[in-house]
């Protein structure tokens, strides 16, 4: 039994959907296809949430979203599927009364429509010529808590539901379902965090003891650096779960960070392959890794340095550090780099405005807080003496850390304005 995941870029137009059809055509059962929202739909839906939640006029972006999906649908199918039209109507209805809800709850009411629409269109396409697949609403099997927009999976209930619904069905048919979405105990829609479709694939693979999980991407496999940033890159033929987990931890946009644990627990191999060239073998992540360590470069922009300073001339001791870490845990904020001194604790995080606001609310009573915006973080995993030459020249270092294997530097690039 196999799980295939297709991201938004792979189904961003009608040709992408036809290509998906070619990838899956040899199956008639034993396959679950997990699909994201088409192209940049999730960004568009986020924009819609913001406008509609603020009580403003959202008609234009809504029409754009509909036109985009209808454009793809009409090049694939003769008739717009009824199920798709129902989704459009439901989305409109949902947007019309959004402002009454808490922002994150509102987000999770709207954003799942991207995945629901894409899978509806794609399953109609796949079923046009033959009765090929069965459409499943992932919210009926993936149970989460109520941490809206970054919900955590309830593994016990999810495992039971996945097993009950899917274990016999996949012996008869191919199943198509949505990545990224789930529901809470009250039946409200939830989402698993941006780019969470990989994670859904891994959850299903774990619960069903799949033989393999394949993520089809627009790159030939996993590279040691982002080719948009660095000229020379090397592709990994194999990676161990551990290596890949570390890469995602440092921010490599290889795979959603939560994806690896569920499949590693069951020793399920994960293959990252190109949907553009099906002959390439891609990168296999399994218990068996590479022999030689290749330096891996990870760059993250839009970093924020938060410095908390004690107010009462006491030390930044373990108790205070513990308190700060608890607050970050509560807000589900990941620290990308940290350093402490006698009176301060500095941490580098992704700059997400609404979370920064909450940090201020929760920490400014006990600490003097300062913020430095628009920074970059570079990580070299498995560095070699030569690899430092690949870092941007003239970077002004804000914070630096080196261990036996890894090097990290937080910097402001020369051309950046200090006040931005
Ligand atoms: N559509 C969602 C996103 O763009 C989930 C995913 O693509 O994995 O974040
Ligand atoms: Mg996506």
Short mmCIF file of C-alpha atoms and ligand atoms in Angstrom, two decimals:
data_model
loop_
_atom_site.label_atom_id
_atom_site.label_comp_id
_atom_site.label_asym_id
_atom_site.label_seq_id
_atom_site.Cartn_x
_atom_site.Cartn_y
_atom_site.Cartn_z
CA UNK A 1 0.00 0.00 0.00
CA UNK A 2 1.36 3.37 -1.05
CA UNK A 3 0.69 7.00 -0.18
CA UNK A 4 1.38 9.65 -2.84
CA UNK A 5 1.33 13.34 -1.99
CA UNK A 6 1.06 16.09 -4.60
CA UNK A 7 1.75 19.65 -3.53
CA UNK A 8 0.08 22.80 -4.80
CA UNK A 9 2.78 23.48 -7.41
CA UNK A 10 2.22 20.09 -9.03
CA UNK A 11 -1.48 20.77 -9.59
CA UNK A 12 -1.32 24.50 -10.29
CA UNK A 13 -2.83 24.10 -13.77
CA UNK A 14 -4.71 21.62 -15.94
CA UNK A 15 -1.48 20.12 -17.29
CA UNK A 16 -0.36 19.42 -13.72
CA UNK A 17 -3.59 17.54 -13.04
CA UNK A 18 -3.19 15.51 -16.25
CA UNK A 19 0.35 14.72 -15.17
CA UNK A 20 -0.94 13.53 -11.78
CA UNK A 21 -3.32 11.30 -13.73
CA UNK A 22 -0.38 9.77 -15.61
CA UNK A 23 1.55 9.14 -12.38
CA UNK A 24 -1.31 7.25 -10.75
CA UNK A 25 -2.84 5.54 -13.79
CA UNK A 26 -1.21 2.14 -13.24
CA UNK A 27 -2.99 1.71 -9.90
CA UNK A 28 -6.48 0.47 -9.32
CA UNK A 29 -6.31 -0.02 -5.55
CA UNK A 30 -3.83 0.17 -2.67
CA UNK A 31 -3.06 3.84 -3.22
CA UNK A 32 -4.02 6.96 -1.30
CA UNK A 33 -3.50 10.25 -3.13
CA UNK A 34 -3.10 13.24 -0.81
CA UNK A 35 -3.42 16.59 -2.56
CA UNK A 36 -2.82 20.20 -1.49
CA UNK A 37 -4.70 23.25 -2.65
CA UNK A 38 -3.94 24.25 -6.26
CA UNK A 39 -1.03 26.64 -6.80
CA UNK A 40 -1.10 29.60 -4.47
CA UNK A 41 -4.72 29.08 -3.41
CA UNK A 42 -3.93 28.90 0.31
CA UNK A 43 -2.30 32.35 0.18
CA UNK A 44 -5.37 33.67 -1.61
CA UNK A 45 -7.65 32.14 1.00
CA UNK A 46 -5.56 33.68 3.78
CA UNK A 47 -6.04 37.04 2.08
CA UNK A 48 -9.78 36.40 1.90
CA UNK A 49 -9.91 35.51 5.59
CA UNK A 50 -8.22 38.73 6.52
CA UNK A 51 -10.52 40.89 4.41
CA UNK A 52 -13.73 39.09 5.34
CA UNK A 53 -12.81 38.91 9.01
CA UNK A 54 -12.19 42.64 9.00
CA UNK A 55 -15.69 43.14 7.56
CA UNK A 56 -14.34 44.51 4.27
CA UNK A 57 -15.32 43.83 0.66
CA UNK A 58 -13.84 40.50 -0.44
CA UNK A 59 -15.69 40.07 -3.73
CA UNK A 60 -12.71 40.67 -6.00
CA UNK A 61 -10.29 38.10 -4.52
CA UNK A 62 -13.18 35.64 -4.22
CA UNK A 63 -14.02 36.03 -7.90
CA UNK A 64 -10.33 35.55 -8.77
CA UNK A 65 -10.19 32.37 -6.73
CA UNK A 66 -13.33 31.02 -8.40
CA UNK A 67 -12.15 31.99 -11.88
CA UNK A 68 -8.82 30.24 -11.31
CA UNK A 69 -10.47 26.97 -10.28
CA UNK A 70 -13.13 27.16 -12.95
CA UNK A 71 -10.44 27.81 -15.57
CA UNK A 72 -8.61 24.63 -14.64
CA UNK A 73 -11.86 22.67 -14.38
CA UNK A 74 -13.13 23.72 -17.77
CA UNK A 75 -9.94 22.60 -19.50
CA UNK A 76 -10.20 19.20 -17.81
CA UNK A 77 -13.91 18.48 -17.79
CA UNK A 78 -16.93 19.17 -19.93
CA UNK A 79 -19.12 20.11 -17.01
CA UNK A 80 -18.27 21.82 -13.72
CA UNK A 81 -18.88 19.13 -11.06
CA UNK A 82 -21.86 19.72 -8.81
CA UNK A 83 -19.79 18.97 -5.72
CA UNK A 84 -17.40 21.77 -6.72
CA UNK A 85 -20.27 24.23 -7.16
CA UNK A 86 -21.54 23.29 -3.71
CA UNK A 87 -18.11 24.10 -2.28
CA UNK A 88 -18.09 27.52 -3.94
CA UNK A 89 -21.49 28.25 -2.42
CA UNK A 90 -20.37 27.05 1.01
CA UNK A 91 -17.24 29.17 0.84
CA UNK A 92 -19.29 32.26 0.04
CA UNK A 93 -21.60 31.51 2.87
CA UNK A 94 -18.72 30.98 5.29
CA UNK A 95 -17.12 34.28 4.32
CA UNK A 96 -20.34 36.20 4.77
CA UNK A 97 -20.48 35.79 8.55
CA UNK A 98 -16.80 35.44 9.38
CA UNK A 99 -16.23 38.56 11.46
CA UNK A 100 -18.10 37.15 14.45
CA UNK A 101 -15.46 34.47 15.09
CA UNK A 102 -12.08 34.38 16.77
CA UNK A 103 -9.41 34.99 14.05
CA UNK A 104 -7.78 31.54 14.13
CA UNK A 105 -11.14 29.78 14.26
CA UNK A 106 -12.24 31.90 11.30
CA UNK A 107 -9.04 30.96 9.47
CA UNK A 108 -9.78 27.27 9.84
CA UNK A 109 -13.33 27.69 8.62
CA UNK A 110 -12.11 29.14 5.33
CA UNK A 111 -8.64 27.84 4.43
CA UNK A 112 -9.62 24.13 4.04
CA UNK A 113 -11.70 25.07 0.99
CA UNK A 114 -8.50 25.11 -1.07
CA UNK A 115 -7.86 21.41 -0.51
CA UNK A 116 -11.56 20.52 -0.74
CA UNK A 117 -11.83 22.24 -4.11
CA UNK A 118 -8.64 20.79 -5.56
CA UNK A 119 -9.45 17.20 -4.60
CA UNK A 120 -13.01 17.57 -5.89
CA UNK A 121 -11.84 18.76 -9.29
CA UNK A 122 -9.07 16.17 -9.51
CA UNK A 123 -11.24 13.24 -8.46
CA UNK A 124 -13.89 14.22 -11.05
CA UNK A 125 -11.15 14.33 -13.66
CA UNK A 126 -9.71 10.94 -12.63
CA UNK A 127 -13.17 9.40 -12.59
CA UNK A 128 -14.23 10.79 -15.93
CA UNK A 129 -13.08 7.87 -18.07
CA UNK A 130 -13.33 5.06 -15.56
CA UNK A 131 -14.55 4.64 -12.03
CA UNK A 132 -11.06 5.17 -10.69
CA UNK A 133 -11.04 6.67 -7.22
CA UNK A 134 -13.08 7.45 -4.19
CA UNK A 135 -13.08 10.96 -2.67
CA UNK A 136 -12.63 11.09 1.08
CA UNK A 137 -13.11 14.12 3.32
CA UNK A 138 -9.91 13.98 5.42
CA UNK A 139 -11.75 15.74 8.25
CA UNK A 140 -13.70 12.56 8.91
CA UNK A 141 -10.51 10.69 9.82
CA UNK A 142 -7.91 13.23 11.02
CA UNK A 143 -8.90 14.30 14.54
CA UNK A 144 -7.10 17.22 16.15
CA UNK A 145 -7.24 19.47 19.19
CA UNK A 146 -8.59 23.01 18.98
CA UNK A 147 -5.31 24.78 18.39
CA UNK A 148 -6.81 26.36 15.28
CA UNK A 149 -4.43 27.01 12.36
CA UNK A 150 -1.71 24.80 13.88
CA UNK A 151 -3.73 21.96 15.31
CA UNK A 152 -2.16 18.92 16.94
CA UNK A 153 -3.24 15.45 15.92
CA UNK A 154 -5.06 13.22 18.38
CA UNK A 155 -3.26 10.04 17.43
CA UNK A 156 -5.48 7.56 19.27
CA UNK A 157 -8.72 8.69 17.65
CA UNK A 158 -7.10 9.38 14.27
CA UNK A 159 -5.53 5.94 14.14
CA UNK A 160 -8.85 4.29 14.94
CA UNK A 161 -10.81 6.38 12.42
CA UNK A 162 -8.23 5.95 9.65
CA UNK A 163 -8.23 2.23 10.19
CA UNK A 164 -12.03 1.97 10.33
CA UNK A 165 -12.62 4.04 7.22
CA UNK A 166 -9.65 3.18 5.05
CA UNK A 167 -8.23 -0.25 5.77
CA UNK A 168 -10.82 -2.15 3.75
CA UNK A 169 -11.56 0.63 1.24
CA UNK A 170 -7.99 0.76 -0.06
CA UNK A 171 -8.11 -2.94 -0.84
CA UNK A 172 -10.80 -2.14 -3.38
CA UNK A 173 -10.09 1.35 -4.68
CA UNK A 174 -7.72 4.24 -5.05
CA UNK A 175 -8.60 6.95 -2.52
CA UNK A 176 -8.07 10.67 -3.01
CA UNK A 177 -8.10 12.98 -0.01
CA UNK A 178 -6.92 16.38 1.20
CA UNK A 179 -3.71 17.19 2.94
CA UNK A 180 -3.44 19.78 5.72
CA UNK A 181 -6.97 19.57 7.15
CA UNK A 182 -8.67 17.82 10.05
CA UNK A 183 -11.44 18.41 12.52
CA UNK A 184 -11.83 18.81 16.27
CA UNK A 185 -14.12 16.79 18.56
CA UNK A 186 -17.02 19.17 17.81
CA UNK A 187 -16.67 18.75 14.07
CA UNK A 188 -15.07 22.16 13.42
CA UNK A 189 -12.51 22.26 10.63
CA UNK A 190 -8.88 22.61 11.68
CA UNK A 191 -5.59 22.93 9.81
CA UNK A 192 -2.21 21.44 10.64
CA UNK A 193 0.02 24.45 9.86
CA UNK A 194 1.18 25.76 6.48
CA UNK A 195 2.62 23.14 4.13
CA UNK A 196 0.97 20.50 6.30
CA UNK A 197 -0.08 18.18 3.47
CA UNK A 198 3.17 16.24 3.75
CA UNK A 199 2.30 15.64 7.38
CA UNK A 200 -1.15 14.29 6.43
CA UNK A 201 0.52 11.81 4.09
CA UNK A 202 2.78 10.68 6.92
CA UNK A 203 -0.14 10.34 9.34
CA UNK A 204 -2.01 8.11 6.91
CA UNK A 205 1.13 6.10 6.15
CA UNK A 206 1.73 5.59 9.85
CA UNK A 207 -1.84 4.59 10.70
CA UNK A 208 -2.11 2.15 7.80
CA UNK A 209 1.45 0.76 7.98
CA UNK A 210 2.02 1.78 4.36
CA UNK A 211 4.83 0.20 2.37
CA UNK A 212 5.98 3.58 1.13
CA UNK A 213 5.22 7.29 1.06
CA UNK A 214 6.14 9.37 -1.99
CA UNK A 215 6.11 13.15 -2.15
CA UNK A 216 5.98 14.36 -5.78
CA UNK A 217 7.67 17.74 -6.12
CA UNK A 218 8.95 20.21 -8.69
CA UNK A 219 12.57 19.36 -7.78
CA UNK A 220 14.39 16.14 -8.71
CA UNK A 221 14.89 15.20 -5.06
CA UNK A 222 16.40 16.70 -1.93
CA UNK A 223 19.31 19.03 -2.61
CA UNK A 224 21.99 20.27 -0.22
CA UNK A 225 20.93 23.89 -0.83
CA UNK A 226 18.11 25.86 -2.38
CA UNK A 227 19.02 26.12 -6.09
CA UNK A 228 17.38 29.55 -6.23
CA UNK A 229 20.00 30.78 -3.75
CA UNK A 230 23.11 28.73 -4.51
CA UNK A 231 24.50 27.90 -7.91
CA UNK A 232 26.10 24.53 -7.28
CA UNK A 233 23.97 22.00 -5.52
CA UNK A 234 24.28 18.29 -4.86
CA UNK A 235 21.32 15.91 -4.72
CA UNK A 236 21.15 13.31 -1.99
CA UNK A 237 20.40 9.82 -3.27
CA UNK A 238 19.65 8.68 0.27
CA UNK A 239 19.20 10.35 3.63
CA UNK A 240 18.59 8.84 7.04
CA UNK A 241 15.47 9.90 8.96
CA UNK A 242 17.80 11.56 11.42
CA UNK A 243 19.66 13.63 8.81
CA UNK A 244 16.43 14.68 7.15
CA UNK A 245 14.85 15.57 10.51
CA UNK A 246 17.80 17.82 11.35
CA UNK A 247 17.55 19.50 7.97
CA UNK A 248 13.89 20.31 8.46
CA UNK A 249 14.64 21.51 11.99
CA UNK A 250 17.05 24.10 10.62
CA UNK A 251 14.46 25.25 8.12
CA UNK A 252 15.24 23.34 4.92
CA UNK A 253 12.01 23.45 2.95
CA UNK A 254 12.34 19.85 1.99
CA UNK A 255 9.39 18.45 3.76
CA UNK A 256 7.08 19.62 6.55
CA UNK A 257 9.02 19.27 9.84
CA UNK A 258 6.44 17.01 11.47
CA UNK A 259 6.43 14.53 8.59
CA UNK A 260 9.38 12.37 9.48
CA UNK A 261 8.56 11.15 12.97
CA UNK A 262 5.39 9.16 12.12
CA UNK A 263 7.05 7.37 9.22
CA UNK A 264 10.37 6.80 11.00
CA UNK A 265 8.47 5.17 13.88
CA UNK A 266 7.23 2.55 11.45
CA UNK A 267 10.37 2.47 9.26
CA UNK A 268 8.34 3.50 6.21
CA UNK A 269 10.60 4.83 3.43
CA UNK A 270 9.84 8.31 2.13
CA UNK A 271 10.76 9.13 -1.46
CA UNK A 272 10.93 12.69 -2.75
CA UNK A 273 10.58 12.61 -6.55
CA UNK A 274 10.10 14.90 -9.49
CA UNK A 275 6.62 15.05 -10.97
CA UNK A 276 8.19 16.65 -14.04
CA UNK A 277 10.45 13.70 -14.81
CA UNK A 278 9.10 10.38 -13.59
CA UNK A 279 12.23 8.51 -14.64
CA UNK A 280 14.42 10.15 -12.01
CA UNK A 281 14.73 8.11 -8.85
CA UNK A 282 14.71 11.05 -6.41
CA UNK A 283 15.87 10.92 -2.79
CA UNK A 284 14.99 8.07 -0.47
CA UNK A 285 14.74 8.81 3.25
CA UNK A 286 14.91 5.68 5.36
CA UNK A 287 16.80 4.12 8.27
CA UNK A 288 19.77 3.74 5.99
CA UNK A 289 21.46 7.08 5.30
CA UNK A 290 24.39 8.34 3.28
CA UNK A 291 27.90 7.28 4.13
CA UNK A 292 29.62 10.61 3.54
CA UNK A 293 28.40 13.83 5.09
CA UNK A 294 27.72 16.48 2.47
CA UNK A 295 27.59 20.07 3.75
CA UNK A 296 24.03 21.31 3.68
CA UNK A 297 23.16 25.04 3.44
CA UNK A 298 19.95 26.45 4.81
CA UNK A 299 19.03 30.11 4.55
CA UNK A 300 16.07 31.69 6.31
CA UNK A 301 14.97 35.28 5.81
CA UNK A 302 12.55 37.44 7.80
CA UNK A 303 14.08 36.52 11.14
CA UNK A 304 13.41 38.44 14.32
CA UNK A 305 15.81 38.71 17.22
CA UNK A 306 14.02 39.10 20.53
CA UNK A 307 16.11 40.08 23.52
CA UNK A 308 14.65 39.82 27.00
CA UNK A 309 16.52 41.63 29.74
CA UNK A 310 15.85 41.25 33.46
CA UNK A 311 14.30 44.28 35.10
CA UNK A 312 15.56 43.95 38.66
CA UNK A 313 19.36 43.49 38.33
CA UNK A 314 19.08 39.81 39.19
CA UNK A 315 20.51 37.19 36.82
CA UNK A 316 18.81 35.67 33.84
CA UNK A 317 18.63 32.43 35.81
CA UNK A 318 17.08 29.04 35.04
CA UNK A 319 13.73 30.02 36.54
CA UNK A 320 13.44 33.07 34.28
CA UNK A 321 14.66 31.12 31.25
CA UNK A 322 12.13 28.42 32.09
CA UNK A 323 9.34 31.00 32.21
CA UNK A 324 10.29 32.47 28.82
CA UNK A 325 10.48 29.02 27.26
CA UNK A 326 7.07 28.13 28.67
CA UNK A 327 5.58 31.23 27.07
CA UNK A 328 7.11 30.31 23.71
CA UNK A 329 5.81 26.78 24.03
CA UNK A 330 2.35 28.12 24.80
CA UNK A 331 2.47 30.27 21.67
CA UNK A 332 3.85 27.38 19.61
CA UNK A 333 6.93 29.40 18.64
CA UNK A 334 10.05 27.59 17.51
CA UNK A 335 13.41 29.07 18.44
CA UNK A 336 15.83 29.05 15.53
CA UNK A 337 18.87 30.19 17.54
CA UNK A 338 19.36 31.31 21.14
CA UNK A 339 22.00 32.67 23.48
CA UNK A 340 21.99 33.81 27.08
CA UNK A 341 24.18 36.12 29.11
CA UNK A 342 24.13 37.25 32.74
CA UNK A 343 21.23 39.64 32.24
CA UNK A 344 19.73 38.78 28.87
CA UNK A 345 18.26 35.99 26.83
CA UNK A 346 18.28 36.44 23.04
CA UNK A 347 16.31 34.30 20.69
CA UNK A 348 15.85 34.28 16.97
CA UNK A 349 12.44 33.31 15.62
CA UNK A 350 10.46 33.55 12.38
CA UNK A 351 8.84 36.97 12.29
CA UNK A 352 5.11 36.34 12.56
CA UNK A 353 3.44 39.58 13.59
CA UNK A 354 0.53 38.20 15.56
CA UNK A 355 2.80 35.99 17.66
CA UNK A 356 5.18 38.85 18.40
CA UNK A 357 2.25 40.82 19.75
CA UNK A 358 1.47 37.96 22.13
CA UNK A 359 5.12 37.73 23.23
CA UNK A 360 4.95 41.40 24.19
CA UNK A 361 1.74 40.87 26.11
CA UNK A 362 3.07 37.90 28.05
CA UNK A 363 6.67 38.88 28.75
CA UNK A 364 6.88 42.66 29.05
CA UNK A 365 5.69 42.66 32.66
CA UNK A 366 8.84 40.79 33.78
CA UNK A 367 11.40 41.73 31.15
CA UNK A 368 12.63 44.68 29.10
CA UNK A 369 12.08 43.49 25.55
CA UNK A 370 13.85 44.66 22.43
CA UNK A 371 13.38 43.54 18.84
CA UNK A 372 15.57 43.51 15.78
CA UNK A 373 13.76 42.89 12.52
CA UNK A 374 14.61 41.79 8.98
CA UNK A 375 17.53 39.51 9.77
CA UNK A 376 18.77 36.42 7.97
CA UNK A 377 19.83 33.12 9.41
CA UNK A 378 22.27 30.83 7.65
CA UNK A 379 22.95 27.29 8.82
CA UNK A 380 25.66 25.00 7.50
CA UNK A 381 25.12 21.43 8.59
CA UNK A 382 28.16 19.16 8.32
CA UNK A 383 30.37 22.16 7.51
CA UNK A 384 33.81 21.85 5.99
CA UNK A 385 36.47 24.61 5.99
CA UNK A 386 35.57 25.44 2.35
CA UNK A 387 31.86 25.70 2.95
CA UNK A 388 32.16 29.07 4.72
CA UNK A 389 33.17 30.63 1.42
CA UNK A 390 29.67 30.01 0.15
CA UNK A 391 28.13 32.39 2.69
CA UNK A 392 27.22 35.84 1.39
CA UNK A 393 30.17 38.25 1.49
CA UNK A 394 30.36 41.14 3.99
CA UNK A 395 27.64 39.97 6.24
CA UNK A 396 27.34 41.87 9.47
CA UNK A 397 27.11 39.24 12.18
CA UNK A 398 24.53 39.67 14.91
CA UNK A 399 24.87 36.26 16.56
CA UNK A 400 26.95 33.19 15.78
CA UNK A 401 27.19 29.59 16.99
CA UNK A 402 29.43 26.70 16.09
CA UNK A 403 29.31 23.08 17.24
CA UNK A 404 31.29 20.09 16.04
CA UNK A 405 28.96 19.60 13.05
CA UNK A 406 26.90 22.72 12.59
CA UNK A 407 27.46 26.42 12.11
CA UNK A 408 24.77 29.06 12.40
CA UNK A 409 24.98 32.76 11.84
CA UNK A 410 22.35 35.43 12.23
CA UNK A 411 23.19 38.44 10.10
CA UNK A 412 22.03 41.59 8.48
CA UNK A 413 23.05 41.78 4.85
CA UNK A 414 25.00 44.83 3.70
CA UNK A 415 22.21 46.22 1.59
CA UNK A 416 19.66 46.01 4.37
CA UNK A 417 18.40 49.10 6.09
CA UNK A 418 18.97 48.89 9.86
CA UNK A 419 15.64 50.51 10.63
CA UNK A 420 13.50 48.31 8.41
N1 LIG B 1 -2.21 24.17 1.00
C1 LIG B 1 -1.48 24.25 2.24
C2 LIG B 1 -0.39 25.31 2.14
O1 LIG B 1 -0.17 25.84 1.06
C3 LIG B 1 -0.93 22.94 2.67
C4 LIG B 1 0.16 22.38 1.78
O2 LIG B 1 0.31 22.83 0.66
O3 LIG B 1 0.85 21.47 2.20
O4 LIG B 1 0.22 25.60 3.12
MG1 LIG B 2 0.84 24.35 -0.69
#
